[in-house]
Structures are given as structure tokens and as C-alpha cells.
């Protein structure tokens, strides 16, 4: 049986950063990923990564902005850790080879980002995530970390209440294997595909969140789903916040910079939830342009656009036939990020012993009810590092658990039964689309009891129908037909947790905006939602928020 | 129609038949050629790797000569065409660089203002002269002759610089010419690939393997001959075909014609006047097929 | 619009050779080839295998041959690729073994990337803060780091087709990224390695990689820049470098190429084996009257060319 001390699921930034740290601590570490590491969705993070490096800036300022951005749901001890450790982590990335843009004096340049009081976002033009991801991969090559590339994780192995490995499929052969490990770090990223459309890649199906949830580890704050203010209409492709950070305007059909109505001071650079609601309100009240609003960059000039926003121009040209040098880009809010995830502490440790998590699939919680732009890349490196260290320390203290071979046999049986299903016309693709449009329509930017209840019912129905999904192709080699069906199973769990949590939370906070409860309610709802997996769906519990120095205040931008 | 004629090094060196056939054909086509006798080599892309500014200055000098004559440049070599077009593009899109290059030229009595048009004979035939005109000059149609076009990298790529966005049909000009001449084009994947010439002296095995792959593929698709607008491709595809044949262990024997030679044949020129006897792989089969 | 996709299929488990399937779809104008293939997979034929993720040309998963050349399917709009009859041919990338349908084996690709020691090796311990370097140098690097390792350049590399040992454009562009990095301390060692066989001098300058790169990395330009840097730091004792020097010398002295001297000087004047190898070729050419003038005379205007050389050469 394959065996490691620490096994990391997912090879995006959080996973690779965790591997780098664990390897540095001399434990036997391996990564398993359903795609090659550089294909991970961290590459799509365009705008930058935050750290208080400026002469007049401080980690306390960064923390306050983050706490306020979270609408006071972020745990302030975790936020402080994130912001205090950010500068050193960014410097380390730079020292590894990330080609961050520089100022005149050769030091790191920083651009303004939404919800931030200072220009504290370091960037590599508009390909920041891509460059960091590739540099981190270089470091893995340098250290010789083993990667199970294109291996798909099917389940966690839990023996006597301890997570001690995974059952996975080598996608190129279809063969199942158990991999035993003293610790598992979940770093599988987001779940964007639960919604349709989304900025997320096709691989973002929330596998790790669901695997942990099914194995008994709770998910936290899943009802908080970020809608990014600027996504392209037809494809849902992301246009970086950097476009507004560099000075881009949002205008409505009348040519007004409408953000003045919603965030008189910060305008386009308010927190994302505020900007997305502003845009959606304009569109809903008839001041949109063909269901979109316009992102105007023309006044920034050709040189700035080409140098700092070149990819954005390219994306708009390729996917919307718009030349940002000459005309505004039609954009609209689009599902982008999951603030919640596998509950962990600041060492990445989940309540299930042996399980750790980091990055978007985890919830420490630093983003609370709304994440600030530039904080997600930061979270992956800070808490990826911490989870790697945490897991490495943990495995030194625990003996290896014996793992029975039955885990593989069970998964084999599950796949055989999937293959054996008759064709009743129910396909994973069809159900996935119904799920995605249901979530978009009913668990979107503005929510009501009625819509949320509708979503909960619909997801229940889809879970029922999922039992009849038919797999057309029965081969074992690179069978994406089979994997798509398994991924859909993961996503239905998560859709259920999101909509159930949203229905329960009777207030508006950050990205969770209830038309029927328009105010934030700190008396009753300043608390985290925990969702536990049961046979009848999620069971919700609540936990207090950690407040260190910033008492909740009215939140305006 | 009058052009500043840039013959390139090879038509004055290893492929004299290209020069002869070009001038012969041009006269009949009514192309008046003013040869740029003092122009330097383009650097063939090699000088650029060592010292781009030097290579660009030499080319700007050539452009300035044509500009002074008020004529567009005609090339007869894909490589010359590509290198010159890329340099021209660079100079035209960066005025400060153009100024720098001009300062290098100042002592030589040249200044390039940026207005010279550079066109390969192939493009001139289709775009300036028109194929209808060419058709009227065909006296010996290449009936039944199967011709495999071989474009040469530099006349094709990068396509955005070489004008393919404005003239997408440039991808098919050789085929159009062949068809007007009464012949039949053979389609094969190698036609837009590399002949291997640039690495001939550096890695002969690889270079010759390319010759072998393309000639064998063309032959397998039924080609009687290849035609190329690039004398460097010709040098390799023709001159190294015997070596390719030995390397691949296959008889190839595919004559490789220069573009003006093929046109000249269809216009009724004597094969000898076109230098067709000068090829390493004998063109006798082609001549015989056209004669009947 | 109605489009017919002709897709090359191969299933290693089916025990039959590759074949083509035809799928006709009615799709909106804005669709990409990837959108269409996903529609095929979702609605028509679930067995179709391909890699894909981001849909926005950043993850590098979906490179494949579309109408015979390598492209990212997600960046290829249908309206730009459909033929007059509305057909688009989709095949796996070239120069890589096929695993299933459009999925190719990329292990050789990655092993070449690994071969160029693809990580920064600074001189001495890192500073306490970031390296202080010019922004222009970082922007230059960002241009190369735009590479998403999709494989398009390698798929269509004409040298790789005839020589599997060639490092090929992606790995060489990656190497350039370190050589050009002011923070790297071992550029010279890198250039020494890259000057060896299968490295920078084996590129045939065909521009295929420049043409096919979906991210404007222009790998070949990076290879040429590496050549210049290698010559600059003195790695000139190799055939590629001598070839380059020889051409420069010839143009400098006569204004044009001396086709007889270049191969001889490139091989090296004492490289008897190579020189003997030229004899049959030279003999065949001689018989046909295809030999360039034995005495290479300067062109008119050669003096002017020489002066320009002298002016621009000294700076280095």
C-alpha cells in the first residue's frame, strides 16, 4: 500500500505551499491532484496579493480592513495572524522568484484594491496567481516533492475516528489505490461549479469540502458566497479587481458612475459585496445595458492598460469582442468565491483528527461574510504554510494507523454500481445545469425565504434523481464521464449545505443579503454556522465569533 | 510596374538560376526591376540573434535606398521577405527606435522615413499584377503536372506581422498560381513547415531529416515536383535530397523548382534559359511532362 | 451557427486504431471550440476525453490541434476556425503520444522543463527584504512568465519532430526566464549547459512556436536572446556560435553571404570529419554549376556596410 506521513489533496497554491513547508520539516510528503499542479485554479487569480509593506501602512490597518470587509464575521485572532505574517510570506515569494512589479526605486509596487485603506496589493501585472503558482511549482521540483498527478480522490479513510488516508483513482488507468497517511491536508480550492455561471474553472467542484464533510468534519459559514463585481457576460470569465484598482470606472446605461449611491467614499473600490449589490440594483432597476453594467478603462490610457492589464484586454477581446482601449467592457456580478469551508484552527487543523485544510476549501475564518480582493492568494500562502507545519508537527507525535483494504473494495463497488445503472435519460450534465441555475436564481446576490426554500427543495429533488444518473462510457482510462458524475455528487452535498445555511440565517451580512431581513443582526447572528453531515442532510450548529479588538460597527464605504 | 529589386545573396551565389529565371520572367510579366546593387544581406535572421540593432540598421539602409527611388521592394526569397518585413514592422511601430537606427545611418548618407513597402514576387503576382494577367501569358499550360507548394517559414510566420490578417489568402497564393499555370497542387502537411536549412551546418542530421520528411510526404501525395519561393529551402530540399534519401533509406527523386522557374516553364521559356539543368535532383521528368 | 466537428478519437481499451467521429452542432457565434466540445461531451457522447479547466486561457489544459495547428480550445472562437462548409477538425497535439482521444502524454514535456533546472538560484543568502531590481527587468520576466505550459509550441515544434532530444521551445523559454532574472546567480552555468547539443543552437528558427503560442511568449525570440547572451559571455566554441560569427564576418567584409565559407567556418577549420562530409554535396553542386563564386568579391557599397558594423560592434 502506498504510504506517506503527510498527504496533501490539491496542488494549487495552498497545497503546494503546505507541501513545501512539510518537506522543509523533513517529513515524507506527497501531493495528490486531479490535474497537473500548474493547471490548478490559483492561476486564475489575477489582481494581486495583500501585505502591509508600505511605510505608512501596518498589519493592524490591514486587519481592520479585513475585519470590516468580513462584516465582522471573521475571527479576529485568525485575521491578525493572516495580516501580521503577510509581509514575510510575500518577501519569501519574491525571494523564490516571483517577478512582482516594482516601483521606481526597485522595491515592490502595490496597487489599491477594494475595501482597503492603503495600496497594499502586490502584483505581477494581471497574472499574479499564475506566476506565484508556477514559482511554487518550481520550488516543489527543487525539493523533489512527489506528486500523484491526475489522481482523483474518492474518499477519506477514517479508522477509529482518525483520518488516516484516502482512496483515489489513477485517472490514466482507472485503477483504485488506497494511500495511507498519518495526516491529510485538504487543499482542493473552491466549489464555483455549484453555480452556473461562475468565474471558476471546470475543476472547481468542491471535492475536498465534500470529502471532509462526508467523513464527519463540519463545514463552516457556507452560506457566504462571493459574487465578483466584474465578470464577462457570456462566459462568466473574470475581469480583475485590479482594473478598478488602477482607476477603472463602473458606469450604468445613463453613463453615471453609480457607485456614488452605494459607497460615496470608496466608489468602485468598496468591498466586493457592496459593489456587486450596487451593480445588481442598477440592473434590476433598469439602468443596466443588456443585463450588464459597463467597466470603462479608456481614460487610463494605452500604456497603463497594456503594461498592467494586458491580459484583461486580451480576455475581453477574445471572449466579448471588446477592445478595452476603445470601448467599455460589459460586465456583471458573477459567482466567484466560497468564504466558508472545512472548519479549521489557525494551524489548519480540522475537528476530525488527522485532517487539516487550507486555502479556499478551508474556513479559519479570515474572510467572514465577505472576502477582500487580494486576501485569497494571501490566505493560501499563510495558512498553506501553517497547515504544512501543523501537519508535519502532528505526524511526529502520532503512530501510523493500520488501514484495512476494504476501503478500496468499497469504492470499487460504488463505481461498479454506477456503471451498472440503466439509462433512464438522467445524465450528470443535465442535473449539474439544473443545480447551477437553481443556485444562481435562488441563492444569489439578493435572497429571500421563498427563494431559498425553493432551492433547498430543488436540491433535495436533484439528490434523489442523482441516484438514477447513468454513466454512458464504461472505460477505465481517463473516464471524465464517470468523474463528472462523482463530482456532481460532491457538489449536490455542498449546494444543500449552502442553501440550508442561507435559509436559516435571518439577517443580512456581507455577501449574504436577505431582502426579508435587510439588516445585520449582531444580537442574534454574530456567529458562525457549522454544518454536520447526517443521513437527512445537514445539521446546523452555531459557534461564537472571536473578537479581539474591533467591536462591530456600522459598515459603510 | 516598377520595383526596387532585392535579389538576395543566394540568387547571386548558390542558386544563380533563380536570378536568371526571375529576370527572364519579370520582363515578360512587364515588371520593371531596378536592382539594389549596393544593398547588404538581410542577415538572414542570424545577424539579428547576435546584434539586432546592427541587422536592423543594415536593413533600414536597404529600405532607404528604395525609398529614395520611390519604389516598393521586390524580394525573391521567403527568408529575405520575412526578415525585412519583421524589421520594417519593428521600425514602423517604434518611432524612437527608428530614430536610433537612422542615427546609425546618418554617416552613410541614408535616412529611412518608414514608408517602404516590401513584397515577394509571389505576392506581387497575385496582389499587384493579378492572376488574370498571368493567365494571358501562359503558353505551355502545366497540364497534368502535380506540384507540391513549399512556402518557407519566413514568408508565413509570424502571420500577424507578415500581413496575413489583411491578406488571409496569402496562405494559398502558390496554389492559386499553380492552378492559373494549368497545374494541380498537392496538399500535404509539410508545405508550411521548416525545410531545415537554418540548422544545416549546426545539426545536419536533423536538417536532412526535415528534407526527407517533406519530400517523401509530398511524393506520397503524388507530387511530380515541389515549388518554393525561397532559395534557401531550395538549397536544402534539392541539394540535400540525396543525403535525405540515404538517411531515410528511400528513393525520393523529387525535383524542387524555384517559383519563377515554374512560371517560366508555363510561359514557354526554354528549360535551359530557366537554369532547370542546374538542380541536384534532375528536373527532366517535369520538363518531359510539361512538354507533352 | 451550424458547425460540424471532425474529432480524432482513440480509445486504448477498445483495441482498434484511431478513427474520426463527426459531431454536428448548432451553437451561438460566441462559442469557443472548447464550449462546443463540452456540449458534445455533455449531450452527445460522454466518452469523449479531453483536459480542460479555466476556459480563459490561463490554466493551459486544453491545447489541441484545431485545423492542423496547436491552439487552446478555450481561446479558439468557432467563427474563426469553421471552414466554408462549417467544418472544424480537432485532433490531439503533435509531438506527444496520445493517451485517449484529445488527451496526450505530457511527461516528456515536463521532464524537459525539469532539465533546465527551473528554479531561481540566487547568489548568496536572500536579502532581508525583496531584491531591489528595476521594474523593466520584472516586466520582461512577466512577459516570459506569461507562459502557461500548455504545450502548443512543443506540439508544433519542427525540430522536435525529427529529434526527440531537443529541449524544445517551452523549456528553453523557461530557461531564459532565469537567465534574464537579475536575481539569478548562475546564469553563466545555465548558458554553458544550454549551449550544448539539443539546446539553444538546435532551434531551426521556423517561427512555429511564435505563431502558435497563445500567450505571446514568443519562445523562439527567447531562444535567440539566449544565443546572444551565450555568445556575449564567451560560449563561442560551438558550431552554432561559429555559424553566427561566420555569417556576421562575411556580411561585414563583403556586404553579403559567402556561402562557401560559412559551413566550413561553422564546422571549425580543423573539423576534418565534417569537412569531408561536405565533399559529396559540394561535388554534386559543382557538376551542376550550382557552386557560388569561389572568389567571394565584395558587393558595391561594402565599405558602407563595414563602417556600420564597426560603429555598432564596438559597443559590446
Coordinates of C-alpha atoms in Angstrom, one line a residue, chain A residues 36 38-41 43-44 53 91 94-103 105-108 124-125 127 130-131 134-135 137-139 141-142 149-150 172 193 198-204 234-237 307 311 314-315 317-321 427 429 432 472-473 475-481, chain C residues 11-13 30 32 34 38 41-42 44-61 74-75 77 79 99-100 103 105-107 110 114 118-120 122 126-135 138-139 141-142 145-150 174 177-178 181 183 214-216:
Chain A
X36 CA -1.2 18.8 -13.0
X38 CA 0.1 24.4 -12.7
X39 CA -3.4 23.7 -14.1
X40 CA -4.8 24.5 -10.6
X41 CA -7.2 27.4 -10.4
X43 CA -3.5 30.5 -11.7
X44 CA -6.7 32.5 -12.4
X53 CA 4.5 46.6 3.3
X91 CA 9.0 38.6 0.7
X94 CA 9.7 37.3 -4.1
X95 CA 12.9 35.7 -3.0
X96 CA 11.7 32.4 -4.6
X97 CA 11.5 34.2 -7.9
X98 CA 8.1 35.8 -8.2
X99 CA 8.5 38.8 -10.6
X100 CA 6.4 41.3 -8.7
X101 CA 6.2 44.7 -10.4
X102 CA 8.4 47.3 -8.9
X103 CA 8.3 51.0 -8.0
X105 CA 13.2 52.7 -6.6
X106 CA 13.1 48.9 -7.4
X107 CA 11.1 47.9 -4.3
X108 CA 7.7 46.1 -4.5
X124 CA 2.7 40.7 -11.3
X125 CA 0.8 42.7 -13.9
X127 CA -1.2 37.4 -13.9
X130 CA -0.3 32.3 -12.3
X131 CA 3.2 33.5 -11.7
X134 CA 4.4 28.4 -11.3
X135 CA 7.1 29.6 -9.0
X137 CA 5.8 24.5 -8.6
X138 CA 9.4 25.3 -9.3
X139 CA 10.1 25.0 -5.6
X141 CA 10.6 20.4 -8.3
X142 CA 13.6 21.8 -6.5
X149 CA -0.7 13.8 -11.0
X150 CA -4.1 13.3 -12.4
X172 CA -4.8 7.4 -16.7
X193 CA -19.3 24.9 -10.3
X198 CA -19.2 31.1 -12.3
X199 CA -15.8 32.5 -12.8
X200 CA -14.3 29.3 -11.5
X201 CA -12.7 26.6 -13.7
X202 CA -14.4 23.3 -14.5
X203 CA -12.3 21.6 -11.9
X204 CA -13.6 23.7 -9.0
X234 CA -21.4 35.2 -22.0
X235 CA -18.7 33.1 -20.4
X236 CA -18.6 34.3 -16.8
X237 CA -14.8 34.9 -17.2
X307 CA 1.5 47.1 -19.1
X311 CA -4.4 40.0 -20.0
X314 CA -6.9 40.1 -24.2
X315 CA -9.7 38.3 -22.4
X317 CA -11.1 40.8 -27.0
X318 CA -11.2 37.0 -27.1
X319 CA -14.4 36.4 -25.2
X320 CA -16.5 39.5 -25.7
X321 CA -15.1 41.1 -28.9
X427 CA -27.2 12.5 -17.0
X429 CA -24.6 17.1 -17.2
X432 CA -25.5 19.8 -13.0
X472 CA -22.6 6.4 -20.7
X473 CA -18.9 5.4 -21.0
X475 CA -14.0 2.5 -19.9
X476 CA -11.4 3.0 -17.1
X477 CA -8.8 5.2 -18.9
X478 CA -9.4 8.9 -18.4
X479 CA -13.1 8.4 -18.0
X480 CA -14.3 12.0 -17.4
X481 CA -17.9 10.9 -17.8
Chain C
X11 CA -9.6 4.5 -27.0
X12 CA -6.7 2.4 -25.8
X13 CA -9.1 -0.1 -24.3
X30 CA -19.5 33.4 -29.4
X32 CA -15.3 28.5 -28.5
X34 CA -14.0 24.1 -26.0
X38 CA -18.1 20.3 -23.8
X41 CA -19.4 15.6 -24.1
X42 CA -22.5 16.6 -22.1
X44 CA -23.9 13.7 -27.4
X45 CA -21.0 11.5 -26.4
X46 CA -19.9 11.2 -22.8
X47 CA -16.9 9.1 -23.8
X48 CA -15.0 12.0 -25.4
X49 CA -11.9 12.6 -23.3
X50 CA -10.1 16.0 -23.1
X51 CA -8.4 18.1 -20.5
X52 CA -9.8 21.5 -19.6
X53 CA -10.5 23.7 -16.7
X54 CA -10.3 27.5 -16.6
X55 CA -12.0 28.4 -20.0
X56 CA -9.9 31.6 -20.1
X57 CA -6.5 30.7 -21.4
X58 CA -4.7 30.7 -18.1
X59 CA -4.6 27.0 -16.9
X60 CA -3.1 25.6 -20.1
X61 CA -5.1 22.4 -20.1
X74 CA -10.9 27.7 -24.9
X75 CA -9.3 30.6 -26.8
X77 CA -13.7 31.0 -31.4
X79 CA -16.3 31.6 -36.1
X99 CA -3.4 8.5 -24.2
X100 CA -7.0 8.8 -25.1
X103 CA -5.5 13.7 -24.0
X105 CA 1.1 12.2 -22.5
X106 CA 2.9 15.2 -21.2
X107 CA 5.6 13.5 -19.1
X110 CA 7.7 18.2 -18.1
X114 CA 12.9 19.9 -15.3
X118 CA 13.8 25.5 -13.5
X119 CA 14.2 27.4 -10.2
X120 CA 15.9 30.6 -9.1
X122 CA 20.4 33.4 -6.2
X126 CA 18.4 36.1 0.2
X127 CA 18.2 39.7 1.5
X128 CA 16.1 40.5 4.5
X129 CA 13.6 42.3 2.1
X130 CA 12.8 41.9 -1.5
X131 CA 15.5 42.1 -4.1
X132 CA 15.8 45.7 -5.3
X133 CA 15.7 45.4 -9.1
X134 CA 14.4 47.5 -12.0
X135 CA 10.8 47.3 -12.9
X138 CA 10.5 42.4 -13.9
X139 CA 8.2 43.3 -16.8
X141 CA 10.2 38.4 -16.9
X142 CA 6.5 38.8 -16.6
X145 CA 6.2 34.0 -17.2
X146 CA 3.0 34.6 -19.1
X147 CA 3.8 31.0 -20.3
X148 CA 1.2 28.6 -19.1
X149 CA 3.0 25.5 -20.1
X150 CA 0.2 24.4 -22.4
X174 CA 11.7 28.8 -19.2
X177 CA 13.3 33.4 -17.6
X178 CA 16.1 32.5 -15.2
X181 CA 16.5 37.3 -14.0
X183 CA 18.3 37.8 -9.1
X214 CA -1.5 31.6 -27.2
X215 CA 0.2 33.9 -24.7
X216 CA 2.6 35.9 -26.8

